[in-house]
PDB file of C-alpha atoms in Angstrom:
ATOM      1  CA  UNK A   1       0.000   0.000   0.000  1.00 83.00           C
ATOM      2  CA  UNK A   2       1.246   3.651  -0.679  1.00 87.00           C
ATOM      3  CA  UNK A   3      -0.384   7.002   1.170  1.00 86.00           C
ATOM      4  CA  UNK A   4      -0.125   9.972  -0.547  1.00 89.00           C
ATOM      5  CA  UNK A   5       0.257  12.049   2.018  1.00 86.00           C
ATOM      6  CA  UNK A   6      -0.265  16.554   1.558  1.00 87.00           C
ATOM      7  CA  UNK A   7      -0.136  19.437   4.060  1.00 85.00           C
ATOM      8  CA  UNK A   8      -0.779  22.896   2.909  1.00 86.00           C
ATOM      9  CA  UNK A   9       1.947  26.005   3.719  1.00 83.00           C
ATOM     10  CA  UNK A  10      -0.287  26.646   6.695  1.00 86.00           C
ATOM     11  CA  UNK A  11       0.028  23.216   7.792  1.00 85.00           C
ATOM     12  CA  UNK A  12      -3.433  22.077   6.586  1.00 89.00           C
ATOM     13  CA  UNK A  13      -3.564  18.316   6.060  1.00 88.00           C
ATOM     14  CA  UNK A  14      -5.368  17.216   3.019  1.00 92.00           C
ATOM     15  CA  UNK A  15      -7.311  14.085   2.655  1.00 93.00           C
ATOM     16  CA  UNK A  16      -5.300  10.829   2.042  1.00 90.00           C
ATOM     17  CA  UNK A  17      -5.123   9.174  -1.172  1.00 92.00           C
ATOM     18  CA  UNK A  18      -4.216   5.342  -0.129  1.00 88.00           C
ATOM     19  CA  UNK A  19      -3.318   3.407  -3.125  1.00 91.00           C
ATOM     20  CA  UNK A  20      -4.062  -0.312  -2.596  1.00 87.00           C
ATOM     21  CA  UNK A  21      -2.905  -3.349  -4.772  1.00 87.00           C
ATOM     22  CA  UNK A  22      -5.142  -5.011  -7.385  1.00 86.00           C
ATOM     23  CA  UNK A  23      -6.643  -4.997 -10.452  1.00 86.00           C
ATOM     24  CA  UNK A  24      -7.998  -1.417 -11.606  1.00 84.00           C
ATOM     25  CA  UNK A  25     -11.928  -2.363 -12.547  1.00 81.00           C
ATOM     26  CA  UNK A  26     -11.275  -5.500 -10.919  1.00 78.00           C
ATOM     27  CA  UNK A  27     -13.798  -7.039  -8.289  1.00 73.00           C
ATOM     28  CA  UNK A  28     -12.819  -6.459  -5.049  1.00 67.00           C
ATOM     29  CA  UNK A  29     -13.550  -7.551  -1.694  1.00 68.00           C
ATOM     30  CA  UNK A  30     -16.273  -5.654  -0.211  1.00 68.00           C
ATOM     31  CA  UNK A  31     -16.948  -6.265   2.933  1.00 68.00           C
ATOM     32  CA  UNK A  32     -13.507  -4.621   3.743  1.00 67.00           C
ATOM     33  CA  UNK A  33     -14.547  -1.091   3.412  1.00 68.00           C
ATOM     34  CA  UNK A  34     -16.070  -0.778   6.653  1.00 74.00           C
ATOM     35  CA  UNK A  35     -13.060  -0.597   7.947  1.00 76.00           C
ATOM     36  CA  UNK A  36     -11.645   1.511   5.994  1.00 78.00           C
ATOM     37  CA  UNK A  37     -11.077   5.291   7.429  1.00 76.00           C
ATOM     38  CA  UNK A  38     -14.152   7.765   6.768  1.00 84.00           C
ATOM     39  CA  UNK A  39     -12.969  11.178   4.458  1.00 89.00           C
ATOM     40  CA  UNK A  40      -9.834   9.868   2.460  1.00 90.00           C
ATOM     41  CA  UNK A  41      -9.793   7.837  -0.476  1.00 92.00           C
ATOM     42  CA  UNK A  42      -8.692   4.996  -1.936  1.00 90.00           C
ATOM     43  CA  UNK A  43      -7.024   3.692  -5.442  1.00 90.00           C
ATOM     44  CA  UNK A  44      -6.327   0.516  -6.957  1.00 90.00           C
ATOM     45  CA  UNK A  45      -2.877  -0.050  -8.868  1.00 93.00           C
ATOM     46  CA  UNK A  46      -1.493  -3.265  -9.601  1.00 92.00           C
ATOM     47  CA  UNK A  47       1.727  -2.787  -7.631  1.00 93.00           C
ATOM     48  CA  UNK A  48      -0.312  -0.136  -5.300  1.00 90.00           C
ATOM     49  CA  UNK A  49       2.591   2.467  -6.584  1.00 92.00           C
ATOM     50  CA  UNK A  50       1.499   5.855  -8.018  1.00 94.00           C
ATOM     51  CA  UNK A  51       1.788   6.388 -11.577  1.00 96.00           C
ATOM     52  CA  UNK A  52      -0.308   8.910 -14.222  1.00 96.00           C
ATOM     53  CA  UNK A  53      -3.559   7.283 -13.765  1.00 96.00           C
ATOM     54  CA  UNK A  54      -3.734   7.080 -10.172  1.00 96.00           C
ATOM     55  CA  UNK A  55      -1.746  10.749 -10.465  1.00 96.00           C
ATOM     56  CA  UNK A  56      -5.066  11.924 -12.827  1.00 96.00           C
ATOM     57  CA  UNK A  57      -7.061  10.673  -9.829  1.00 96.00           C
ATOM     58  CA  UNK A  58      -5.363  12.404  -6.639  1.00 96.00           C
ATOM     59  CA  UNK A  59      -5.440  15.483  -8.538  1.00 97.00           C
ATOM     60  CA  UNK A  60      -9.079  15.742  -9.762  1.00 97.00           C
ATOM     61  CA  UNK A  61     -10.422  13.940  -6.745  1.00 95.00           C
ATOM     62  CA  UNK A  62      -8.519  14.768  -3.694  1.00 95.00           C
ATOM     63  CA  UNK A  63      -6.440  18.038  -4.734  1.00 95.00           C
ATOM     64  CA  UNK A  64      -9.210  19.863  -6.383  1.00 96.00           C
ATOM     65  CA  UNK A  65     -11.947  20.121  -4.313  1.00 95.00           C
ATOM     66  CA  UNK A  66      -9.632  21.495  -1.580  1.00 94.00           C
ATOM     67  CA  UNK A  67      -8.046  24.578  -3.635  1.00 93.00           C
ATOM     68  CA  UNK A  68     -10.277  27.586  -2.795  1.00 89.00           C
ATOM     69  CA  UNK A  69      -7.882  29.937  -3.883  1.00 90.00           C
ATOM     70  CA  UNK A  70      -5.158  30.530  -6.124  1.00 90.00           C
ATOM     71  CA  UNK A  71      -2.297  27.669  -5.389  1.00 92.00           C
ATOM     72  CA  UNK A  72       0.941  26.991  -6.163  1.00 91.00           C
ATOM     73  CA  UNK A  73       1.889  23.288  -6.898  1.00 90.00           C
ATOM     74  CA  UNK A  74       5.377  22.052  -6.294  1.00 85.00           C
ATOM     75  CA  UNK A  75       6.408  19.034  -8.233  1.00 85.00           C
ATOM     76  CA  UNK A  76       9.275  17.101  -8.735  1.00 83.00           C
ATOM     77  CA  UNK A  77      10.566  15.436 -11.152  1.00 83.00           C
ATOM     78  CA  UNK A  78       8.660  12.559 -10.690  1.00 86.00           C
ATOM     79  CA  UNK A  79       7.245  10.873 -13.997  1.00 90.00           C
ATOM     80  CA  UNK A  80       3.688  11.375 -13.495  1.00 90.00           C
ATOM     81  CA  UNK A  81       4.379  14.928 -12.201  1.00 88.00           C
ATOM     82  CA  UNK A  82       6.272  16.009 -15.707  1.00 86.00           C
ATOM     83  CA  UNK A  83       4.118  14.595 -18.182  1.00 92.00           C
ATOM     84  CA  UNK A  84       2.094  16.569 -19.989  1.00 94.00           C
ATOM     85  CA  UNK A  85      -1.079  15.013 -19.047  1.00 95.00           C
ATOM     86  CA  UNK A  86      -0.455  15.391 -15.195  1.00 94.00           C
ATOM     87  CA  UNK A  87       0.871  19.226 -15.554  1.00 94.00           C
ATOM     88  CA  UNK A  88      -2.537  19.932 -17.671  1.00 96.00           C
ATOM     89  CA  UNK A  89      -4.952  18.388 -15.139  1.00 96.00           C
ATOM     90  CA  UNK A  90      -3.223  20.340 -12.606  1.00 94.00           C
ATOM     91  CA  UNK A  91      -3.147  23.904 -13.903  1.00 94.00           C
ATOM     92  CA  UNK A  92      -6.381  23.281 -16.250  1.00 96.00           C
ATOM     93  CA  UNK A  93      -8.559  21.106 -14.434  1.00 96.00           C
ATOM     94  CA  UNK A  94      -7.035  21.847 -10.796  1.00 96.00           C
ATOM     95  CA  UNK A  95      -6.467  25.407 -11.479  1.00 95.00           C
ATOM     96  CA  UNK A  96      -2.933  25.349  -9.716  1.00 94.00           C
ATOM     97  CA  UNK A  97       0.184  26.906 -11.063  1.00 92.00           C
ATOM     98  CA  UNK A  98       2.770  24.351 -11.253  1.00 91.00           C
ATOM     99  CA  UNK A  99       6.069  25.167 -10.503  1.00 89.00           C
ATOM    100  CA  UNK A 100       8.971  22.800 -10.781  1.00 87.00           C
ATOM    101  CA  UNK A 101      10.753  22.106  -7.027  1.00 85.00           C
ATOM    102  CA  UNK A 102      14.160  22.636  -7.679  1.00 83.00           C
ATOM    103  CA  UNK A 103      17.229  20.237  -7.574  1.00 78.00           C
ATOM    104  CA  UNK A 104      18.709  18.837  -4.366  1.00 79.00           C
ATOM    105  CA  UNK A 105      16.058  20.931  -2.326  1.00 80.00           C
ATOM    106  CA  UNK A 106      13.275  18.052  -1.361  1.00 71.00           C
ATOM    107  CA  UNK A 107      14.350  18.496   2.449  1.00 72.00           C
ATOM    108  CA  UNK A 108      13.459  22.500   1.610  1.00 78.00           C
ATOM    109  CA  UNK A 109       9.955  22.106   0.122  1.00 75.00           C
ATOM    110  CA  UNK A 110       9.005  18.535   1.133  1.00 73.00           C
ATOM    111  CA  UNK A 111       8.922  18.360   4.371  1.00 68.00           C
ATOM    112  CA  UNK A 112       6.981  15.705   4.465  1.00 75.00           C
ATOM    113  CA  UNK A 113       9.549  13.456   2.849  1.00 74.00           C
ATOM    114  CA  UNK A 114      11.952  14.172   4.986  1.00 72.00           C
ATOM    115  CA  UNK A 115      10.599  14.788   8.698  1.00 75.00           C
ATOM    116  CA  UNK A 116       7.621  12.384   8.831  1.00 76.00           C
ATOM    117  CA  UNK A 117       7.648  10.147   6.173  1.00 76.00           C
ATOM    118  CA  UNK A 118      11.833   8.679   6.146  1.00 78.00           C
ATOM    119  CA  UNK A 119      11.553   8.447  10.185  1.00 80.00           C
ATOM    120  CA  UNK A 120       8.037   6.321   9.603  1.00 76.00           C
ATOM    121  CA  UNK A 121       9.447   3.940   7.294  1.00 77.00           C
ATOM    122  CA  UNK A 122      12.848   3.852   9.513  1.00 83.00           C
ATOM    123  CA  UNK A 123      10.730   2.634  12.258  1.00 82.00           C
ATOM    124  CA  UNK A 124       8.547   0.159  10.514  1.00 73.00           C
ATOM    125  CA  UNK A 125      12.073  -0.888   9.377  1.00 78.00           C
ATOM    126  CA  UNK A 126      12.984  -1.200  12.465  1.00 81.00           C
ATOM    127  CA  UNK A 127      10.012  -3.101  14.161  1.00 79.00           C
ATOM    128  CA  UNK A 128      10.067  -5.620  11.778  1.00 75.00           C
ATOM    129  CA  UNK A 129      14.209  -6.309  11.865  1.00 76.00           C
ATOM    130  CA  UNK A 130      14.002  -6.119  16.010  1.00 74.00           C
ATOM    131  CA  UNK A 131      11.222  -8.978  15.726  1.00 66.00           C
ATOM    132  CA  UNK A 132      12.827 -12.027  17.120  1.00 52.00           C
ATOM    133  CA  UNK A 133      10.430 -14.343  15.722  1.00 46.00           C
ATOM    134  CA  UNK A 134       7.883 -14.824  12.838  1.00 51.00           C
ATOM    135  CA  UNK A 135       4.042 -14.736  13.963  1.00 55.00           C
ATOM    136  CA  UNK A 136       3.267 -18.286  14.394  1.00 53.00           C
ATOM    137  CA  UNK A 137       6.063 -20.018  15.817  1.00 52.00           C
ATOM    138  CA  UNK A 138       6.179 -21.385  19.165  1.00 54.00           C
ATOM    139  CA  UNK A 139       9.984 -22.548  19.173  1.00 53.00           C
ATOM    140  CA  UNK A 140      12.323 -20.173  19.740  1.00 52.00           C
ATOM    141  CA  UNK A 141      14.984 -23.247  18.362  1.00 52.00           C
ATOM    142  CA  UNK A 142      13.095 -23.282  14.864  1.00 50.00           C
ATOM    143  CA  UNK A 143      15.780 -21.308  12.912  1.00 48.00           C
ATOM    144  CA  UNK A 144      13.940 -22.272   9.760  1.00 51.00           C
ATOM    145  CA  UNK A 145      11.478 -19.020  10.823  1.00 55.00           C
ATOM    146  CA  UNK A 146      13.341 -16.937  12.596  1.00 52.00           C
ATOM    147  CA  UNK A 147      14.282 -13.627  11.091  1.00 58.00           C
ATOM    148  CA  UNK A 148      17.379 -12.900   9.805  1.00 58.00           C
ATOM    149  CA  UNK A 149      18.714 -10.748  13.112  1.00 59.00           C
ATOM    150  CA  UNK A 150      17.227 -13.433  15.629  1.00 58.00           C
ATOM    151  CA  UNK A 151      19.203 -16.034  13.271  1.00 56.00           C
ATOM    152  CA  UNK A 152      22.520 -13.677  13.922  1.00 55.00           C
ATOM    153  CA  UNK A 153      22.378 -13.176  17.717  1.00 54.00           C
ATOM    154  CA  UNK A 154      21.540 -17.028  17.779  1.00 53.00           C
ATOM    155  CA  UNK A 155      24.811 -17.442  16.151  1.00 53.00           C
ATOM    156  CA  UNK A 156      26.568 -14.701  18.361  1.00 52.00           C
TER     157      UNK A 156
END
């Protein structure tokens, strides 16, 4: 799953666009979207990785009914972002001017990136190497599923 995740200058947060795997127009499951979280949305991709279609999506769905005034839209240089599909649905359809971020300054102008997203996926990283054992396992001498770092301080 991927979370497109957007906070205006003000520190606003937008709605989340999660992007889920499967099959877009495919049947899914359901009974599933109970539990799903009221006032984001959600997007199917094969790999559940954003690319110009689910791009098309996030802007005319998510990003446009929250501009209420004239916006500035800072892309990089991100595939979808560049195209000339994805620039015309944002400044046409969107009504945002886009303006390119410049090189080497992500940590500047996506802050995001940098100070919530890295440190999340450090410590998901993290959780899942500190886990001594896989779910399911009742031996702690099964090395067969232990992780790899339980496997090295059993060696140690």
């Amino acid at each position: 799953m991927t979370a497109v995740l957007a906070v205006r200058a003000n520190g606003e947060k937008l709605p989340i666009l999660f992007i889920l795997r499967g099959i877009p127009g495919g049947l899914i499951e359901q009974d599933e979207f109970d539990s799903y979280p009221i006032g984001h949305y959600y997007a199917v991709q094969k790999c559940a990785w954003m690319d110009s279609r689910v791009w098309a999506i996030y802007l005319r769905k998510v990003l446009r009914p929250q501009v209420r005034e004239p916006s500035t839209l800072l892309l990089d240089n991100f595939k979808p972002h560049v195209s000339k599909e994805g620039r015309k649905i944002a400044s046409e359809e969107v009504e945002c001017v886009v303006a390119d971020i410049p090189p080497n300054a992500t940590s500047v102008v996506q802050p995001l990136d940098v100070g919530i997203m890295a440190p999340f996926k450090r410590h998901l990283r993290n959780l899942w190497l500190d886990e001594d054992l896989i779910e399911g396992s009742d031996s702690e001498e099964d090395v067969d599923m232990m992780t790899v770092p339980a496997q090295k301080s059993a060696l140690l």
